[in-house]
C-alpha positions as semicolon CSV with decimal commas, in nm:
position;residue;x (nm);y (nm);z (nm)
1;X;0,000;0,000;0,000
2;X;0,132;0,341;-0,099
3;X;0,213;0,573;0,192
4;X;0,018;0,896;0,212
5;X;0,235;1,197;0,136
6;X;0,262;1,495;0,370
7;X;0,098;1,726;0,113
8;X;-0,128;1,682;-0,187
9;X;0,114;1,889;-0,393
10;X;0,469;2,009;-0,334
11;X;0,579;2,336;-0,495
12;X;0,877;2,569;-0,503
13;X;0,836;2,916;-0,357
14;X;0,749;3,035;-0,710
15;X;0,463;2,783;-0,733
16;X;0,638;2,538;-0,967
17;X;0,515;2,189;-0,886
18;X;0,782;1,947;-0,766
19;X;0,733;1,593;-0,898
20;X;0,794;1,289;-0,684
21;X;1,072;1,168;-0,909
22;X;1,256;1,300;-1,213
23;X;1,378;1,078;-1,491
24;X;1,649;1,141;-1,746
25;X;1,599;1,444;-1,970
26;X;1,733;1,509;-2,316
27;X;2,004;1,756;-2,211
28;X;2,226;1,956;-2,443
29;X;2,595;1,872;-2,424
30;X;2,696;2,207;-2,277
31;X;3,031;2,287;-2,119
32;X;3,122;2,550;-1,857
33;X;3,263;2,869;-2,006
34;X;3,077;2,822;-2,334
35;X;2,759;2,981;-2,467
36;X;2,492;2,986;-2,324
37;X;2,687;2,951;-1,995
38;X;2,421;2,751;-1,810
39;X;2,700;2,561;-1,637
40;X;2,910;2,862;-1,545
41;X;3,101;3,149;-1,699
42;X;3,446;2,997;-1,648
43;X;3,582;2,663;-1,762
44;X;3,741;2,586;-1,426
45;X;3,523;2,796;-1,190
46;X;3,637;2,761;-0,827
47;X;3,912;2,510;-0,909
48;X;4,112;2,812;-1,028
49;X;3,983;3,092;-0,808
50;X;3,724;3,100;-0,533
51;X;3,441;3,349;-0,539
52;X;3,508;3,690;-0,380
53;X;3,401;3,678;-0,015
54;X;3,245;4,015;0,060
55;X;3,103;4,145;0,384
56;X;2,852;4,427;0,358
57;X;2,949;4,693;0,609
58;X;2,892;5,058;0,672
59;X;2,744;5,236;0,970
60;X;2,768;5,552;1,173
61;X;3,063;5,767;1,066
62;X;3,336;5,698;0,814
63;X;3,579;5,658;1,107
64;X;3,375;5,375;1,262
65;X;3,318;5,199;0,929
66;X;3,691;5,220;0,852
67;X;3,764;5,025;1,172
68;X;3,518;4,752;1,067
69;X;3,677;4,734;0,719
70;X;4,022;4,678;0,866
71;X;3,876;4,411;1,095
72;X;3,707;4,231;0,804
73;X;4,019;4,246;0,586
74;X;4,224;4,101;0,872
75;X;3,967;3,819;0,905
76;X;4,011;3,715;0,539
77;X;3,750;3,919;0,354
78;X;3,868;3,961;-0,006
79;X;3,639;4,248;-0,111
80;X;3,458;4,530;0,064
81;X;3,091;4,605;0,016
82;X;2,981;4,951;0,132
83;X;2,640;5,029;0,280
84;X;2,537;5,396;0,279
85;X;2,287;5,561;0,510
86;X;1,948;5,672;0,380
87;X;2,029;6,044;0,343
88;X;2,335;5,958;0,132
89;X;2,124;5,725;-0,083
90;X;1,867;5,994;-0,163
91;X;2,102;6,288;-0,202
92;X;2,081;6,478;0,126
93;X;2,376;6,594;0,336
94;X;2,371;6,499;0,704
95;X;2,281;6,856;0,803
96;X;1,964;6,860;0,592
97;X;1,636;6,862;0,785
98;X;1,523;6,546;0,603
99;X;1,829;6,361;0,736
100;X;1,724;6,400;1,099
101;X;1,706;6,061;1,272
102;X;1,860;5,870;0,980
103;X;2,227;5,972;0,979
104;X;2,451;5,664;0,998
105;X;2,161;5,426;1,069
106;X;2,126;5,209;0,756
107;X;2,487;5,257;0,652
108;X;2,772;5,504;0,659
109;X;2,716;5,878;0,610
110;X;2,919;6,020;0,320
111;X;2,877;6,394;0,271
112;X;3,196;6,484;0,083
113;X;3,530;6,355;-0,042
114;X;3,661;6,409;0,310
115;X;3,436;6,129;0,437
116;X;3,552;5,902;0,154
117;X;3,916;5,972;0,251
118;X;3,842;5,869;0,609
119;X;3,637;5,565;0,504
120;X;3,930;5,411;0,317
121;X;4,213;5,542;0,535
122;X;4,498;5,290;0,530
123;X;4,337;5,089;0,247
124;X;4,493;5,103;-0,101
125;X;4,215;5,108;-0,358
126;X;4,438;4,938;-0,617
127;X;4,464;4,633;-0,388
128;X;4,095;4,564;-0,322
129;X;3,765;4,546;-0,506
130;X;3,487;4,759;-0,365
131;X;3,115;4,716;-0,418
132;X;2,901;5,019;-0,339
133;X;2,529;4,972;-0,288
134;X;2,422;5,308;-0,423
135;X;2,177;5,405;-0,695
136;X;2,033;5,757;-0,721
137;X;2,362;5,915;-0,616
138;X;2,587;5,653;-0,776
139;X;2,752;5,906;-1,009
140;X;2,852;6,123;-0,711
141;X;2,982;5,840;-0,490
142;X;3,175;5,689;-0,781
143;X;3,325;6,032;-0,852
144;X;3,437;6,059;-0,489
145;X;3,591;5,709;-0,506
146;X;3,778;5,796;-0,827
147;X;3,892;6,126;-0,672
148;X;4,032;5,934;-0,374
149;X;4,205;5,683;-0,603
150;X;4,370;5,975;-0,784
151;X;4,483;6,124;-0,451
152;X;4,635;5,786;-0,360
153;X;4,826;5,787;-0,689
154;X;4,639;5,479;-0,814
155;X;4,630;5,384;-1,180
156;X;4,264;5,435;-1,271
157;X;4,300;5,160;-1,533
158;X;4,360;4,916;-1,246
159;X;4,101;5,006;-0,985
160;X;3,809;4,766;-0,983
161;X;3,476;4,727;-0,816
162;X;3,106;4,779;-0,872
163;X;2,844;5,044;-0,820
164;X;2,490;4,912;-0,802
165;X;2,358;5,204;-1,011
166;X;2,033;5,017;-1,086
167;X;1,760;5,278;-1,064
168;X;1,481;5,078;-1,229
169;X;1,451;4,839;-0,937
170;X;1,426;5,141;-0,706
171;X;1,105;5,249;-0,880
172;X;0,976;4,892;-0,878
173;X;1,068;4,773;-0,532
174;X;1,286;4,982;-0,303
175;X;1,206;5,353;-0,330
176;X;1,540;5,535;-0,297
177;X;1,501;5,724;-0,624
178;X;1,540;6,097;-0,681
179;X;1,493;6,192;-1,046
180;X;1,232;6,072;-1,301
181;X;1,316;5,748;-1,491
182;X;1,431;5,904;-1,820
183;X;1,670;6,148;-1,651
184;X;1,801;5,871;-1,427
185;X;1,869;5,657;-1,734
186;X;2,062;5,949;-1,885
187;X;2,294;5,963;-1,580
188;X;2,343;5,585;-1,588
189;X;2,445;5,582;-1,953
190;X;2,680;5,875;-1,885
191;X;2,850;5,653;-1,626
192;X;2,872;5,365;-1,877
193;X;3,036;5,590;-2,134
194;X;3,278;5,759;-1,894
195;X;3,399;5,443;-1,722
196;X;3,449;5,250;-2,047
197;X;3,719;5,506;-2,133
198;X;3,858;5,618;-1,798
199;X;3,800;5,332;-1,549
200;X;3,774;5,026;-1,776
201;X;3,786;4,759;-1,502
202;X;3,498;4,913;-1,308
203;X;3,162;4,736;-1,322
204;X;2,931;5,026;-1,399
205;X;2,606;4,864;-1,291
206;X;2,497;4,574;-1,077
207;X;2,150;4,496;-1,204
208;X;1,974;4,397;-0,888
209;X;1,715;4,133;-0,825
210;X;1,805;4,138;-0,457
211;X;1,571;4,418;-0,357
212;X;1,295;4,291;-0,584
213;X;1,307;3,967;-0,386
214;X;1,329;4,153;-0,054
215;X;1,010;4,337;-0,149
216;X;0,827;4,004;-0,172
217;X;0,871;3,869;-0,524
218;X;0,909;3,503;-0,608
219;X;1,236;3,361;-0,745
220;X;1,087;3,360;-1,095
221;X;0,978;3,724;-1,067
222;X;1,319;3,821;-0,931
223;X;1,483;3,661;-1,232
224;X;1,238;3,795;-1,491
225;X;1,220;4,154;-1,366
226;X;1,596;4,176;-1,318
227;X;1,672;4,056;-1,670
228;X;1,400;4,280;-1,815
229;X;1,566;4,576;-1,640
230;X;1,901;4,461;-1,774
231;X;1,758;4,453;-2,122
232;X;1,638;4,814;-2,076
233;X;1,990;4,925;-1,978
234;X;2,137;4,750;-2,281
235;X;1,894;4,924;-2,514
236;X;1,955;5,266;-2,352
237;X;2,331;5,227;-2,394
238;X;2,296;5,113;-2,755
239;X;2,075;5,417;-2,826
240;X;2,351;5,637;-2,681
241;X;2,586;5,488;-2,942
242;X;2,785;5,260;-2,711
243;X;2,922;4,929;-2,837
244;X;2,747;4,636;-2,668
245;X;3,062;4,426;-2,705
246;X;3,247;4,681;-2,490
247;X;3,004;4,805;-2,226
248;X;2,820;4,475;-2,167
249;X;3,145;4,326;-2,033
250;X;3,126;4,568;-1,739
251;X;2,768;4,484;-1,641
252;X;2,714;4,255;-1,345
253;X;2,410;4,130;-1,157
254;X;2,310;4,108;-0,792
255;X;2,080;3,826;-0,687
256;X;1,918;3,712;-0,365
257;X;1,952;3,362;-0,223
258;X;1,661;3,219;-0,024
259;X;1,601;2,889;0,150
260;X;1,462;2,673;-0,131
261;X;1,804;2,543;-0,231
262;X;1,720;2,371;-0,557
263;X;1,499;2,652;-0,690
264;X;1,777;2,902;-0,615
265;X;2,036;2,690;-0,799
266;X;1,799;2,656;-1,094
267;X;1,741;3,034;-1,093
268;X;2,113;3,110;-1,116
269;X;2,167;2,857;-1,395
270;X;1,864;2,983;-1,590
271;X;1,978;3,344;-1,547
272;X;2,304;3,282;-1,732
273;X;2,131;3,104;-2,017
274;X;1,866;3,374;-2,055
275;X;2,111;3,665;-2,043
276;X;2,330;3,501;-2,306
277;X;2,025;3,483;-2,532
278;X;1,922;3,846;-2,462
279;X;2,267;3,990;-2,530
280;X;2,311;3,782;-2,844
281;X;1,974;3,898;-2,979
282;X;2,078;4,261;-2,917
283;X;2,397;4,217;-3,116
284;X;2,665;4,095;-2,874
285;X;2,916;3,870;-3,051
286;X;3,198;3,874;-2,793
287;X;3,144;3,585;-2,551
288;X;3,251;3,800;-2,254
289;X;2,972;4,045;-2,339
290;X;2,724;3,756;-2,330
291;X;2,827;3,631;-1,985
292;X;2,613;3,695;-1,680
293;X;2,844;3,752;-1,384
294;X;2,674;3,797;-1,049
295;X;2,712;3,878;-0,682
296;X;2,482;3,706;-0,433
297;X;2,364;3,811;-0,090
298;X;2,176;3,581;0,141
299;X;1,814;3,677;0,201
300;X;1,764;3,957;0,451
301;X;1,388;3,908;0,452
302;X;1,432;3,541;0,551
303;X;1,606;3,634;0,877
304;X;1,390;3,611;1,187
305;X;1,409;3,810;1,508
306;X;1,267;3,504;1,684
307;X;1,537;3,247;1,772
308;X;1,797;3,449;1,577
309;X;2,056;3,172;1,588
310;X;1,828;2,976;1,353
311;X;1,948;3,225;1,093
312;X;2,294;3,063;1,090
313;X;2,172;2,742;0,916
314;X;1,944;2,952;0,693
315;X;2,238;3,160;0,576
316;X;2,442;2,841;0,525
317;X;2,178;2,689;0,296
318;X;2,145;3,014;0,103
319;X;2,522;3,057;0,064
320;X;2,549;2,697;-0,052
321;X;2,285;2,755;-0,319
322;X;2,483;3,052;-0,451
323;X;2,804;2,851;-0,471
324;X;2,632;2,551;-0,632
325;X;2,473;2,799;-0,874
326;X;2,807;2,949;-0,974
327;X;2,823;3,294;-0,811
328;X;3,129;3,517;-0,863
329;X;3,093;3,702;-0,534
330;X;2,902;3,635;-0,213
331;X;2,792;3,818;0,099
332;X;2,653;3,627;0,394
333;X;2,425;3,806;0,642
334;X;2,488;3,816;1,014
335;X;2,245;3,609;1,220
336;X;2,140;3,915;1,422
337;X;2,051;4,143;1,129
338;X;1,676;4,102;1,178
339;X;1,726;4,293;1,504
340;X;2,005;4,543;1,434
341;X;2,326;4,599;1,241
342;X;2,553;4,294;1,278
343;X;2,793;4,271;1,570
344;X;3,155;4,177;1,502
345;X;3,081;3,824;1,624
346;X;2,789;3,785;1,381
347;X;2,995;3,925;1,093
348;X;3,276;3,679;1,171
349;X;3,040;3,379;1,182
350;X;2,890;3,490;0,850
351;X;3,236;3,506;0,690
352;X;3,341;3,174;0,844
353;X;3,029;3,018;0,688
354;X;3,165;3,104;0,344
355;X;3,514;2,986;0,432
356;X;3,387;2,649;0,558
357;X;3,186;2,601;0,237
358;X;3,495;2,695;0,034
359;X;3,760;2,494;0,213
360;X;3,580;2,207;0,390
361;X;3,265;2,108;0,199
362;X;3,419;1,994;-0,130
363;X;3,153;2,169;-0,340
364;X;3,410;2,404;-0,493
365;X;3,619;2,121;-0,634
366;X;3,412;2,047;-0,943
367;X;3,230;2,275;-1,186
368;X;2,848;2,285;-1,173
369;X;2,818;1,993;-0,928
370;X;2,440;1,956;-0,967
371;X;2,449;1,934;-1,349
372;X;2,280;1,621;-1,470
373;X;2,047;1,599;-1,172
374;X;1,713;1,520;-1,332
375;X;1,542;1,748;-1,081
376;X;1,780;2,044;-1,117
377;X;1,787;2,028;-1,498
378;X;1,407;2,009;-1,518
379;X;1,367;2,288;-1,264
380;X;1,616;2,509;-1,451
381;X;1,403;2,467;-1,764
382;X;1,079;2,542;-1,577
383;X;1,215;2,850;-1,400
384;X;1,344;2,978;-1,733
385;X;1,014;2,920;-1,911
386;X;0,817;3,098;-1,637
387;X;1,059;3,393;-1,640
388;X;1,034;3,429;-2,021
389;X;0,656;3,458;-1,987
390;X;0,701;3,766;-1,768
391;X;0,966;3,917;-1,996
392;X;0,742;3,878;-2,302
393;X;0,461;4,060;-2,116
394;X;0,700;4,341;-2,021
395;X;0,830;4,365;-2,378
396;X;0,471;4,397;-2,502
397;X;0,423;4,695;-2,268
398;X;0,727;4,869;-2,417
399;X;0,995;4,742;-2,180
400;X;1,077;4,787;-1,813
401;X;1,052;5,166;-1,797
402;X;0,700;5,159;-1,942
403;X;0,601;4,860;-1,726
404;X;0,719;5,045;-1,414
405;X;0,538;5,363;-1,516
406;X;0,221;5,154;-1,555
407;X;0,276;4,995;-1,212
408;X;0,293;4,640;-1,349
409;X;0,612;4,527;-1,173
410;X;0,509;4,688;-0,845
411;X;0,166;4,523;-0,849
412;X;0,304;4,177;-0,929
413;X;0,556;4,201;-0,645
414;X;0,291;4,324;-0,401
415;X;0,057;4,038;-0,492
416;X;0,332;3,781;-0,434
417;X;0,429;3,936;-0,101
418;X;0,065;3,930;0,013
419;X;0,024;3,565;-0,086
420;X;0,343;3,466;0,097
421;X;0,237;3,640;0,419
422;X;-0,105;3,472;0,404
423;X;0,066;3,133;0,370
424;X;0,273;3,204;0,682
425;X;-0,029;3,323;0,881
426;X;-0,234;3,019;0,780
427;X;0,051;2,781;0,864
428;X;0,072;2,651;0,509
429;X;0,427;2,789;0,495
430;X;0,631;2,690;0,800
431;X;0,894;2,929;0,932
432;X;1,084;2,754;1,209
433;X;1,068;2,949;1,533
434;X;0,799;3,185;1,402
435;X;0,481;2,986;1,335
436;X;0,608;2,646;1,448
437;X;0,865;2,514;1,699
438;X;0,841;2,835;1,900
439;X;0,985;2,895;2,248
440;X;0,967;3,174;2,502
441;X;1,267;3,399;2,456
442;X;1,453;3,667;2,644
443;X;1,550;3,984;2,458
444;X;1,878;3,948;2,271
445;X;2,180;4,092;2,449
446;X;2,469;4,291;2,295
447;X;2,260;4,447;2,019
448;X;2,458;4,685;1,799
449;X;2,313;5,036;1,799
450;X;2,395;5,376;1,649
451;X;2,417;5,692;1,859
452;X;2,204;5,981;1,728
453;X;2,486;6,218;1,830
454;X;2,676;6,130;1,513
455;X;2,458;6,371;1,317
456;X;2,628;6,659;1,497
457;X;2,969;6,507;1,421
458;X;2,878;6,498;1,051
459;X;2,748;6,855;1,064
460;X;3,078;6,969;1,215
461;X;3,272;6,793;0,938
462;X;3,057;6,955;0,668
463;X;3,113;7,298;0,821
464;X;3,489;7,241;0,830
465;X;3,497;7,120;0,469
466;X;3,307;7,429;0,356
467;X;3,537;7,655;0,558
468;X;3,854;7,499;0,413
469;X;3,758;7,463;0,044
470;X;3,763;7,722;-0,235
471;X;3,396;7,815;-0,223
472;X;3,409;8,036;-0,530
473;X;3,548;7,749;-0,737
474;X;3,281;7,514;-0,603
475;X;3,012;7,769;-0,694
476;X;3,144;7,785;-1,053
477;X;3,159;7,404;-1,080
478;X;2,803;7,363;-0,952
479;X;2,685;7,620;-1,207
480;X;2,868;7,424;-1,479
481;X;2,699;7,105;-1,361
482;X;2,361;7,281;-1,387
483;X;2,429;7,397;-1,744
484;X;2,558;7,054;-1,850
485;X;2,253;6,883;-1,696
486;X;2,031;7,104;-1,915
487;X;2,216;6,982;-2,225
488;X;2,341;6,644;-2,342
489;X;2,709;6,654;-2,242
490;X;2,839;6,369;-2,023
491;X;2,799;6,476;-1,658
492;X;3,069;6,257;-1,503
493;X;3,374;6,483;-1,566
494;X;3,200;6,781;-1,403
495;X;3,075;6,573;-1,108
496;X;3,429;6,438;-1,059
497;X;3,585;6,785;-1,063
498;X;3,324;6,913;-0,818
499;X;3,390;6,616;-0,588
500;X;3,766;6,675;-0,606
501;X;3,703;7,031;-0,490
502;X;3,490;6,910;-0,196
503;X;3,144;6,999;-0,322
504;X;2,909;6,801;-0,102
505;X;2,685;6,519;-0,215
506;X;2,376;6,721;-0,127
507;X;2,494;7,025;-0,321
508;X;2,548;6,821;-0,638
509;X;2,222;6,625;-0,600
510;X;2,029;6,949;-0,544
511;X;2,167;7,100;-0,865
512;X;2,040;6,799;-1,061
513;X;1,708;6,807;-0,872
514;X;1,666;7,163;-0,989
515;X;1,714;7,062;-1,353
516;X;1,558;6,716;-1,367
517;X;1,286;6,746;-1,102
518;X;1,192;6,468;-0,862
519;X;0,996;6,150;-0,929
520;X;0,676;6,104;-0,731
521;X;0,582;5,737;-0,727
């Protein structure tokens, strides 16, 4: 007699039905490092070089964040990932009235080049890769980073890293936008053009599914909406006259990793195959321009404040899915991040999780270890097919910008988030320690917190910068930025010169606000 199964139907988090057993499929004889890159973008993958182990850090003042960076580098981190506070993200200096209560809370406060100098004090930019999670003000923060590299005497042809610079997902999911979509796309393509000539190793955009997923999307929606946004950036750059075989090499992606291990692996494998097809259809002939390279961060929205140590195995499963899926870079969340910014202990455990996977698990010793699994191959195909359905709908609307303006992406994400929460509340979806296997808990001790007094410290620094700089020169440069914003000239050289002369982030953002206006979602 056949045993009764626990559920009538088993599904992935995207609603794809999981069969009881998978039999052999007719699979193409693909190899890693070859089009369409389903099995990885390098022939040898981690047998030659492990993924970059990043830890996302940034809080309070530049001085405090600098201490954490040195700690992480001493612990074996191989790349820095900078978090900026909310005022910095939306173009306000720390002394602006809108910054009250938010300075240094969600990340580090950067008001001028002086803060950037402090942030990387004692760290040679030529020797590290830096990822900066910044979008609306990406041009300004990148300019400050380049200005610092120049002050250090670095060869700009050698500095490498990534700015997120993905404004479309801000309109769809996250909300830290400033300017309307078309003007934002203009700034982004200016960055593409400038960096391709002046900072050729810099990844000029990290097209982000991470925040789409954090807002409540499914894995399929994360994949589809991210690639649709990527397609919009490709088309905008091509319309500007840029060569897809040049600029597409500097695009990277940023994905989320959640708990459904096999669906996440399938998502990463499908993403490479789909992007290779998209770039080829838009004219890319260089294989490096067809490759989807991506950074992964474990799922912030999966972390629970209840029984926070349960987050350690969650993060382990998520990190493992990213490695099995072929990530190029990985950040693992601290187990206490559902409560506050991570303590040093939590950050160390998160990094050690990656190191144990890399050096003890054996999964890095062969390329695409789950290839040939009937389940994984079938699921890769199904995730891909479901994602193409979304992309075709978005294309029919006129692409991502039009779909966002019509509210399509936002509504789809909201519907998925609502469904997921209902499943948790009904008990259909079990979250260990939240709606099952609960215990009475005492409040967590040693929670990391930010002192509100740092706003005054930042104000004092801004006042000193303005007292020490050549204010007449800054005034002229800001006027030049205003005139250039009204025209079609590339804005990056003017932003860089203004940054080098200690114009503040808020001053530059306000000039562009005055020309471009602000987007009201």
